[in-house]
Amino acid sequence: MNEPVLALDANGRVTLANRAALELTGQAQLPAGRPLIEVLRIPALDDAVTAANRGAAAAPVEFQLAGERPRMILAHVTAQRSAGCVVVLHDVTEFRRLEKVRSDFVANVSHELRTPVATILANAETLAGGALDDRERAPEFLEAMVRSATRLGRIIDDLLDLSKIEAGAYPLEPQEIPVAEAAGGAMRLLAERARAKGVELRWLEPTEPVGSVWADEHALEDILGNLLDNAIKYTPEGGHVRLTARRAGAAVRVEVADDGPGIPPHQRLRVFERFYRVDAGRSREMGGTGLGLSIVKHLVEAMGGRAGVDPVEPHGSCFWVSLPSNRTPLKTR
Ligand code: ADP
């Protein structure tokens, strides 16, 4: 049996434990004859053992095992017909973590949707309450409604993309794509935005030929588009954005570097999380959903690559993705 199991006598003293139980409870050898409360120090578990030994039904007990890597344990206590009882320990740490991720996610989505919905409602009510006849101000309220509805649509599109990628339902058809061509395409799409913002956007020719990446064309466009769009968005007027690529073993590393504000060290990993923003107000103001980098990371990983961000001195960020340069099977879930 792989589950950690302990057998106890009628007095709640340990008689047997399998290897998994010894490992989980951090015992070097069988604590034979010792009361369970000494071994695990969980009063609720001890109560369940006492109840089981008296013939009462014992409800499962959940508790945390302290240690370097704290574990959440769900224990089932079952009385034995002869005497004593058996305690089966289930490690539910990962399960509880995923539950928390899911509930945090639902809370985040609700929060993100609430603001634009409230704006639409408030403006519609103002119009209905008489502002519709105010020729000068009515367009303002309507514009605010359109902006919020657009934002809602964008959040929903991004969420759907993310859930498709996660479910393996995003149609990825990898092929050999010359990196310089993909970079050129992405640059053309964003050139106008960069110009309008007064940010210089340039492709730095690699010192050695980089060849191709094995990627889905549409996904690669999304990835580069997202990184360039962010770089332009967060770099103030007069700033510079550089796109370049280089070979890194069996992969090609594509980099988007800017001399914008950069990202504080403790937030560098977190910006790839859903809805995580360094400055939430600023991101929303610029029409961001907080989901772009999360989509980038998911797409890159689904194609067998990695994504990250490094600081640029004296200030700025270098977002990079590394993608396989040769035919690679898609990551299956
Ligand atoms: P958003 O829609 O807010 O841009 P992203 O997932 O694309 O969402 O990015 C998450 C956050 O990471 C942004 O809100 C911003 O705080 C930060 N960020 C992304 N790219 C850059 C960059 N080039 N420079 C500085 N901060 C950035």
Short mmCIF file of C-alpha atoms and ligand atoms in Angstrom, two decimals:
data_model
loop_
_atom_site.label_atom_id
_atom_site.label_comp_id
_atom_site.label_asym_id
_atom_site.label_seq_id
_atom_site.Cartn_x
_atom_site.Cartn_y
_atom_site.Cartn_z
CA MET A 1 0.00 0.00 0.00
CA ASN A 2 1.42 3.38 -1.00
CA GLU A 3 -0.67 5.44 1.43
CA PRO A 4 0.96 6.06 4.79
CA VAL A 5 -0.68 3.71 7.33
CA LEU A 6 -0.23 3.30 11.09
CA ALA A 7 -1.70 0.53 13.20
CA LEU A 8 -2.47 1.27 16.86
CA ASP A 9 -3.38 -0.94 19.78
CA ALA A 10 -6.44 -0.45 21.98
CA ASN A 11 -4.53 2.16 24.02
CA GLY A 12 -3.63 4.24 21.03
CA ARG A 13 0.01 3.07 20.93
CA VAL A 14 1.75 2.49 17.63
CA THR A 15 2.23 -1.18 16.73
CA LEU A 16 3.01 -0.94 13.02
CA ALA A 17 3.69 1.71 10.39
CA ASN A 18 4.62 1.33 6.75
CA ARG A 19 7.58 3.09 5.14
CA ALA A 20 5.37 5.85 3.69
CA ALA A 21 4.02 6.65 7.17
CA LEU A 22 7.53 6.79 8.63
CA GLU A 23 8.69 9.11 5.86
CA LEU A 24 5.67 11.41 6.10
CA THR A 25 5.89 11.71 9.88
CA GLY A 26 9.66 12.12 9.82
CA GLN A 27 10.43 9.01 11.91
CA ALA A 28 13.75 7.26 11.32
CA GLN A 29 12.39 3.99 12.75
CA LEU A 30 9.13 2.47 13.91
CA PRO A 31 7.98 4.34 17.06
CA ALA A 32 6.66 1.01 18.42
CA GLY A 33 4.81 1.29 21.71
CA ARG A 34 4.66 5.08 21.68
CA PRO A 35 1.29 6.84 21.94
CA LEU A 36 0.18 8.41 18.64
CA ILE A 37 -0.13 11.83 20.31
CA GLU A 38 3.62 11.76 20.98
CA VAL A 39 4.41 10.86 17.40
CA LEU A 40 2.08 13.31 15.65
CA ARG A 41 0.98 15.77 18.35
CA ILE A 42 -2.46 16.29 16.83
CA PRO A 43 -5.10 16.29 19.62
CA ALA A 44 -8.02 16.00 17.13
CA LEU A 45 -6.47 12.84 15.68
CA ASP A 46 -5.99 11.44 19.14
CA ASP A 47 -9.67 12.11 19.90
CA ALA A 48 -10.65 10.25 16.71
CA VAL A 49 -8.51 7.28 17.75
CA THR A 50 -10.09 7.25 21.23
CA ALA A 51 -13.57 7.40 19.64
CA ALA A 52 -12.73 4.55 17.24
CA ASN A 53 -11.34 2.45 20.08
CA ARG A 54 -14.63 2.96 21.96
CA GLY A 55 -16.53 1.71 18.93
CA ALA A 56 -17.82 5.14 17.86
CA ALA A 57 -17.59 6.28 14.24
CA ALA A 58 -14.65 8.65 13.83
CA ALA A 59 -14.94 11.50 11.30
CA PRO A 60 -11.86 12.13 9.09
CA VAL A 61 -9.42 14.60 10.62
CA GLU A 62 -7.52 17.19 8.59
CA PHE A 63 -4.38 18.77 9.97
CA GLN A 64 -1.11 20.36 8.96
CA LEU A 65 2.19 18.57 9.45
CA ALA A 66 4.82 21.19 10.12
CA GLY A 67 8.26 20.87 8.58
CA GLU A 68 10.43 22.23 5.84
CA ARG A 69 7.61 21.52 3.39
CA PRO A 70 4.41 21.71 5.47
CA ARG A 71 1.87 19.09 4.35
CA MET A 72 -1.92 19.04 4.66
CA ILE A 73 -3.01 15.59 5.81
CA LEU A 74 -6.44 14.01 5.85
CA ALA A 75 -6.53 11.07 8.26
CA HIS A 76 -9.12 8.27 8.32
CA VAL A 77 -9.31 6.22 11.50
CA THR A 78 -10.93 2.80 11.34
CA ALA A 79 -11.42 0.46 14.30
CA GLN A 80 -10.12 -3.08 13.83
CA ARG A 81 -12.35 -6.00 14.67
CA SER A 82 -9.71 -7.64 16.87
CA ALA A 83 -8.56 -4.55 18.82
CA GLY A 84 -7.06 -1.14 18.18
CA CYS A 85 -7.41 0.81 14.98
CA VAL A 86 -5.75 1.71 11.71
CA VAL A 87 -4.95 5.29 10.68
CA VAL A 88 -4.61 6.00 6.95
CA LEU A 89 -3.02 9.34 6.09
CA HIS A 90 -3.78 11.02 2.76
CA ASP A 91 -1.50 13.84 1.64
CA VAL A 92 -4.00 16.43 0.35
CA THR A 93 -1.52 19.34 0.09
CA GLU A 94 -1.66 19.61 -3.72
CA PHE A 95 -5.41 19.14 -3.77
CA ARG A 96 -5.94 21.95 -1.26
CA ARG A 97 -3.48 24.18 -3.13
CA LEU A 98 -5.42 23.69 -6.37
CA GLU A 99 -8.69 24.39 -4.57
CA LYS A 100 -7.22 27.66 -3.35
CA VAL A 101 -5.90 28.58 -6.81
CA ARG A 102 -9.36 27.94 -8.23
CA SER A 103 -11.23 29.92 -5.60
CA ASP A 104 -8.72 32.80 -5.84
CA PHE A 105 -9.19 32.73 -9.59
CA VAL A 106 -12.98 32.91 -9.34
CA ALA A 107 -12.65 35.80 -6.87
CA ASN A 108 -10.23 37.59 -9.24
CA VAL A 109 -12.44 37.11 -12.29
CA SER A 110 -15.47 38.40 -10.39
CA HIS A 111 -13.52 41.41 -9.23
CA GLU A 112 -12.21 42.17 -12.74
CA LEU A 113 -15.69 41.88 -14.29
CA ARG A 114 -17.44 43.86 -11.61
CA THR A 115 -15.82 47.23 -12.42
CA PRO A 116 -16.77 47.45 -16.12
CA VAL A 117 -20.24 46.05 -15.41
CA ALA A 118 -20.76 48.69 -12.69
CA THR A 119 -19.59 51.41 -15.10
CA ILE A 120 -21.99 50.28 -17.82
CA LEU A 121 -24.85 50.16 -15.35
CA ALA A 122 -24.14 53.55 -13.81
CA ASN A 123 -23.89 55.25 -17.21
CA ALA A 124 -27.01 53.53 -18.56
CA GLU A 125 -28.92 54.62 -15.46
CA THR A 126 -27.70 58.19 -15.85
CA LEU A 127 -28.87 58.21 -19.47
CA ALA A 128 -32.20 56.66 -18.55
CA GLY A 129 -32.59 59.18 -15.74
CA GLY A 130 -32.67 62.10 -18.20
CA ALA A 131 -29.10 62.59 -19.46
CA LEU A 132 -30.18 61.11 -22.80
CA ASP A 133 -31.71 64.50 -23.63
CA ASP A 134 -28.51 66.31 -22.75
CA ARG A 135 -27.02 66.54 -26.28
CA GLU A 136 -23.64 67.59 -24.96
CA ARG A 137 -23.08 65.07 -22.24
CA ALA A 138 -24.93 62.02 -23.53
CA PRO A 139 -22.08 60.99 -25.89
CA GLU A 140 -19.68 60.94 -22.90
CA PHE A 141 -21.83 58.43 -21.06
CA LEU A 142 -22.20 56.32 -24.18
CA GLU A 143 -18.46 56.33 -24.78
CA ALA A 144 -17.81 55.18 -21.23
CA MET A 145 -20.26 52.34 -21.83
CA VAL A 146 -18.54 51.32 -25.07
CA ARG A 147 -15.11 51.40 -23.37
CA SER A 148 -16.29 49.20 -20.53
CA ALA A 149 -18.07 46.77 -22.82
CA THR A 150 -14.92 46.52 -24.97
CA ARG A 151 -12.93 45.82 -21.86
CA LEU A 152 -15.36 43.11 -20.75
CA GLY A 153 -15.10 41.52 -24.19
CA ARG A 154 -11.30 41.58 -24.02
CA ILE A 155 -11.20 39.96 -20.57
CA ILE A 156 -13.61 37.25 -21.69
CA ASP A 157 -11.62 36.56 -24.90
CA ASP A 158 -8.38 36.28 -22.93
CA LEU A 159 -9.97 34.02 -20.33
CA LEU A 160 -11.35 31.75 -23.05
CA ASP A 161 -7.93 31.59 -24.73
CA LEU A 162 -6.29 30.68 -21.44
CA SER A 163 -8.78 27.98 -20.61
CA LYS A 164 -8.48 26.53 -24.14
CA ILE A 165 -4.69 26.41 -23.90
CA GLU A 166 -4.92 24.78 -20.48
CA ALA A 167 -7.44 22.22 -21.67
CA GLY A 168 -5.21 21.41 -24.64
CA ALA A 169 -8.03 22.65 -26.91
CA TYR A 170 -6.14 25.58 -28.46
CA PRO A 171 -5.38 24.45 -31.99
CA LEU A 172 -1.58 24.45 -32.18
CA GLU A 173 -0.02 23.35 -35.44
CA PRO A 174 3.71 23.75 -35.07
CA GLN A 175 5.86 24.15 -38.14
CA GLU A 176 9.28 25.55 -38.98
CA ILE A 177 9.09 29.34 -38.81
CA PRO A 178 12.09 31.51 -39.69
CA VAL A 179 12.59 33.73 -36.64
CA ALA A 180 13.53 36.85 -38.61
CA GLU A 181 10.29 36.57 -40.61
CA ALA A 182 8.13 36.17 -37.50
CA ALA A 183 9.92 39.10 -35.86
CA GLY A 184 9.45 41.25 -38.97
CA GLY A 185 5.71 40.47 -39.03
CA ALA A 186 5.28 41.35 -35.35
CA MET A 187 7.26 44.57 -35.77
CA ARG A 188 5.12 45.68 -38.70
CA LEU A 189 1.95 45.15 -36.67
CA LEU A 190 3.21 47.32 -33.82
CA ALA A 191 5.27 49.92 -35.69
CA GLU A 192 2.43 52.42 -35.80
CA ARG A 193 1.64 52.08 -32.10
CA ALA A 194 5.31 52.64 -31.23
CA ARG A 195 5.52 55.67 -33.51
CA ALA A 196 2.35 57.19 -32.04
CA LYS A 197 3.73 56.71 -28.53
CA GLY A 198 7.14 58.13 -29.45
CA VAL A 199 8.98 54.89 -28.64
CA GLU A 200 11.71 53.65 -30.98
CA LEU A 201 11.13 50.05 -32.04
CA ARG A 202 14.03 48.16 -33.65
CA TRP A 203 15.04 44.67 -34.69
CA LEU A 204 18.65 43.98 -33.72
CA GLU A 205 20.14 41.70 -36.35
CA PRO A 206 21.56 38.62 -34.55
CA THR A 207 25.34 38.30 -34.78
CA GLU A 208 24.98 34.68 -35.88
CA PRO A 209 22.14 33.24 -37.94
CA VAL A 210 19.34 31.89 -35.72
CA GLY A 211 17.33 29.98 -38.32
CA SER A 212 13.88 28.79 -37.41
CA VAL A 213 11.77 27.86 -34.42
CA TRP A 214 9.34 24.95 -34.28
CA ALA A 215 6.15 26.78 -33.35
CA ASP A 216 2.56 27.47 -34.27
CA GLU A 217 2.44 30.56 -36.46
CA HIS A 218 -0.60 32.14 -34.87
CA ALA A 219 0.65 31.43 -31.33
CA LEU A 220 4.07 32.89 -32.12
CA GLU A 221 2.40 36.03 -33.49
CA ASP A 222 0.37 36.30 -30.27
CA ILE A 223 3.46 35.84 -28.12
CA LEU A 224 5.64 38.41 -29.91
CA GLY A 225 2.70 40.79 -30.27
CA ASN A 226 1.99 40.62 -26.54
CA LEU A 227 5.61 41.20 -25.50
CA LEU A 228 6.13 44.07 -27.94
CA ASP A 229 2.79 45.61 -27.04
CA ASN A 230 3.70 45.54 -23.32
CA ALA A 231 7.15 46.96 -23.96
CA ILE A 232 5.68 49.87 -25.94
CA LYS A 233 2.86 50.34 -23.43
CA TYR A 234 5.04 50.50 -20.32
CA THR A 235 8.00 52.40 -21.80
CA PRO A 236 7.58 56.18 -21.58
CA GLU A 237 7.82 58.42 -24.60
CA GLY A 238 11.38 58.71 -25.89
CA GLY A 239 12.16 55.13 -24.82
CA HIS A 240 13.56 52.25 -26.85
CA VAL A 241 12.33 48.75 -27.54
CA ARG A 242 14.66 46.17 -29.07
CA LEU A 243 13.70 42.81 -30.50
CA THR A 244 16.44 40.28 -31.07
CA ALA A 245 17.11 36.54 -31.13
CA ARG A 246 19.97 34.12 -30.63
CA ARG A 247 20.65 30.42 -30.63
CA ALA A 248 20.78 28.80 -27.17
CA GLY A 249 21.60 25.11 -27.58
CA ALA A 250 18.66 23.32 -29.20
CA ALA A 251 16.48 26.38 -28.74
CA VAL A 252 16.18 29.91 -30.03
CA ARG A 253 15.83 32.67 -27.50
CA VAL A 254 13.81 35.66 -28.65
CA GLU A 255 14.19 38.78 -26.53
CA VAL A 256 12.16 41.97 -26.19
CA ALA A 257 14.14 44.52 -24.21
CA ASP A 258 13.00 47.99 -23.20
CA ASP A 259 14.35 50.86 -21.16
CA GLY A 260 11.09 51.44 -19.35
CA PRO A 261 10.50 51.31 -15.58
CA GLY A 262 11.46 47.62 -15.19
CA ILE A 263 9.88 45.18 -12.74
CA PRO A 264 10.91 44.91 -9.07
CA PRO A 265 12.80 41.61 -8.41
CA HIS A 266 10.16 40.03 -6.15
CA GLN A 267 7.48 40.59 -8.80
CA ARG A 268 9.35 39.17 -11.80
CA LEU A 269 7.94 35.66 -11.50
CA ARG A 270 4.51 36.87 -10.51
CA VAL A 271 3.85 39.01 -13.61
CA PHE A 272 3.21 35.74 -15.48
CA GLU A 273 0.33 34.91 -13.12
CA ARG A 274 -3.22 35.64 -14.18
CA PHE A 275 -4.37 39.16 -13.32
CA TYR A 276 -1.08 40.00 -11.63
CA ARG A 277 -0.02 43.57 -12.33
CA VAL A 278 2.75 45.66 -10.90
CA ASP A 279 0.50 48.72 -11.02
CA ALA A 280 -3.12 47.64 -11.43
CA GLY A 281 -4.49 51.16 -11.94
CA ARG A 282 -1.98 51.95 -14.66
CA SER A 283 -2.55 48.64 -16.46
CA ARG A 284 -6.34 49.12 -16.50
CA GLU A 285 -5.97 52.69 -17.67
CA MET A 286 -4.04 51.39 -20.65
CA GLY A 287 -6.68 48.80 -21.46
CA GLY A 288 -4.70 45.86 -20.05
CA THR A 289 -6.46 42.74 -18.81
CA GLY A 290 -3.57 41.42 -16.71
CA LEU A 291 -3.77 38.18 -18.69
CA GLY A 292 -1.36 38.81 -21.59
CA LEU A 293 1.80 37.41 -19.99
CA SER A 294 -0.09 34.46 -18.60
CA ILE A 295 -1.23 33.63 -22.15
CA VAL A 296 2.36 34.05 -23.40
CA LYS A 297 3.68 31.63 -20.77
CA HIS A 298 0.98 29.03 -21.41
CA LEU A 299 1.46 29.15 -25.18
CA VAL A 300 5.24 28.94 -24.94
CA GLU A 301 5.11 26.01 -22.53
CA ALA A 302 2.53 24.19 -24.65
CA MET A 303 5.08 24.34 -27.49
CA GLY A 304 7.86 22.95 -25.32
CA GLY A 305 9.50 26.29 -24.52
CA ARG A 306 10.03 28.60 -21.58
CA ALA A 307 9.36 32.28 -20.86
CA GLY A 308 10.89 34.70 -18.38
CA VAL A 309 12.01 38.23 -17.66
CA ASP A 310 15.42 39.66 -16.71
CA PRO A 311 16.25 43.16 -15.56
CA VAL A 312 18.00 45.62 -17.87
CA GLU A 313 20.57 48.06 -16.46
CA PRO A 314 20.18 50.89 -15.52
CA HIS A 315 16.42 50.37 -15.91
CA GLY A 316 14.10 48.34 -18.06
CA SER A 317 13.00 44.77 -18.69
CA CYS A 318 14.08 42.05 -21.05
CA PHE A 319 11.23 39.62 -21.64
CA TRP A 320 12.37 36.43 -23.38
CA VAL A 321 10.92 33.25 -24.74
CA SER A 322 12.95 30.27 -25.68
CA LEU A 323 11.42 27.94 -28.25
CA PRO A 324 12.70 24.66 -29.70
CA SER A 325 14.55 25.08 -32.97
CA ASN A 326 13.73 21.56 -34.12
CA ARG A 327 10.63 19.48 -34.49
CA THR A 328 9.36 18.83 -30.94
CA PRO A 329 6.20 17.02 -29.91
CA LEU A 330 3.55 19.27 -28.39
CA LYS A 331 3.38 19.15 -24.64
CA THR A 332 0.50 16.87 -23.74
CA ARG A 333 -1.37 17.46 -20.53
P1 ADP B 1 -1.49 43.82 -18.71
O1 ADP B 1 -2.74 43.61 -19.48
O2 ADP B 1 -1.71 44.46 -17.37
O3 ADP B 1 -0.40 44.45 -19.51
P2 ADP B 1 0.22 41.45 -18.71
O4 ADP B 1 -0.06 40.06 -18.22
O5 ADP B 1 0.60 41.61 -20.12
O6 ADP B 1 -1.04 42.31 -18.31
O7 ADP B 1 1.38 42.06 -17.79
C1 ADP B 1 1.29 41.93 -16.39
C2 ADP B 1 1.97 43.10 -15.70
O8 ADP B 1 3.38 43.02 -15.91
C3 ADP B 1 1.58 44.46 -16.22
O9 ADP B 1 0.41 44.92 -15.59
C4 ADP B 1 2.78 45.31 -15.87
O10 ADP B 1 2.68 45.71 -14.52
C5 ADP B 1 3.94 44.32 -15.98
N1 ADP B 1 4.68 44.45 -17.26
C6 ADP B 1 4.52 43.71 -18.37
N2 ADP B 1 5.41 44.06 -19.33
C7 ADP B 1 6.15 45.07 -18.82
C8 ADP B 1 7.24 45.87 -19.31
N3 ADP B 1 7.75 45.71 -20.53
N4 ADP B 1 7.75 46.80 -18.47
C9 ADP B 1 7.26 46.98 -17.22
N5 ADP B 1 6.24 46.27 -16.70
C10 ADP B 1 5.69 45.32 -17.48
#
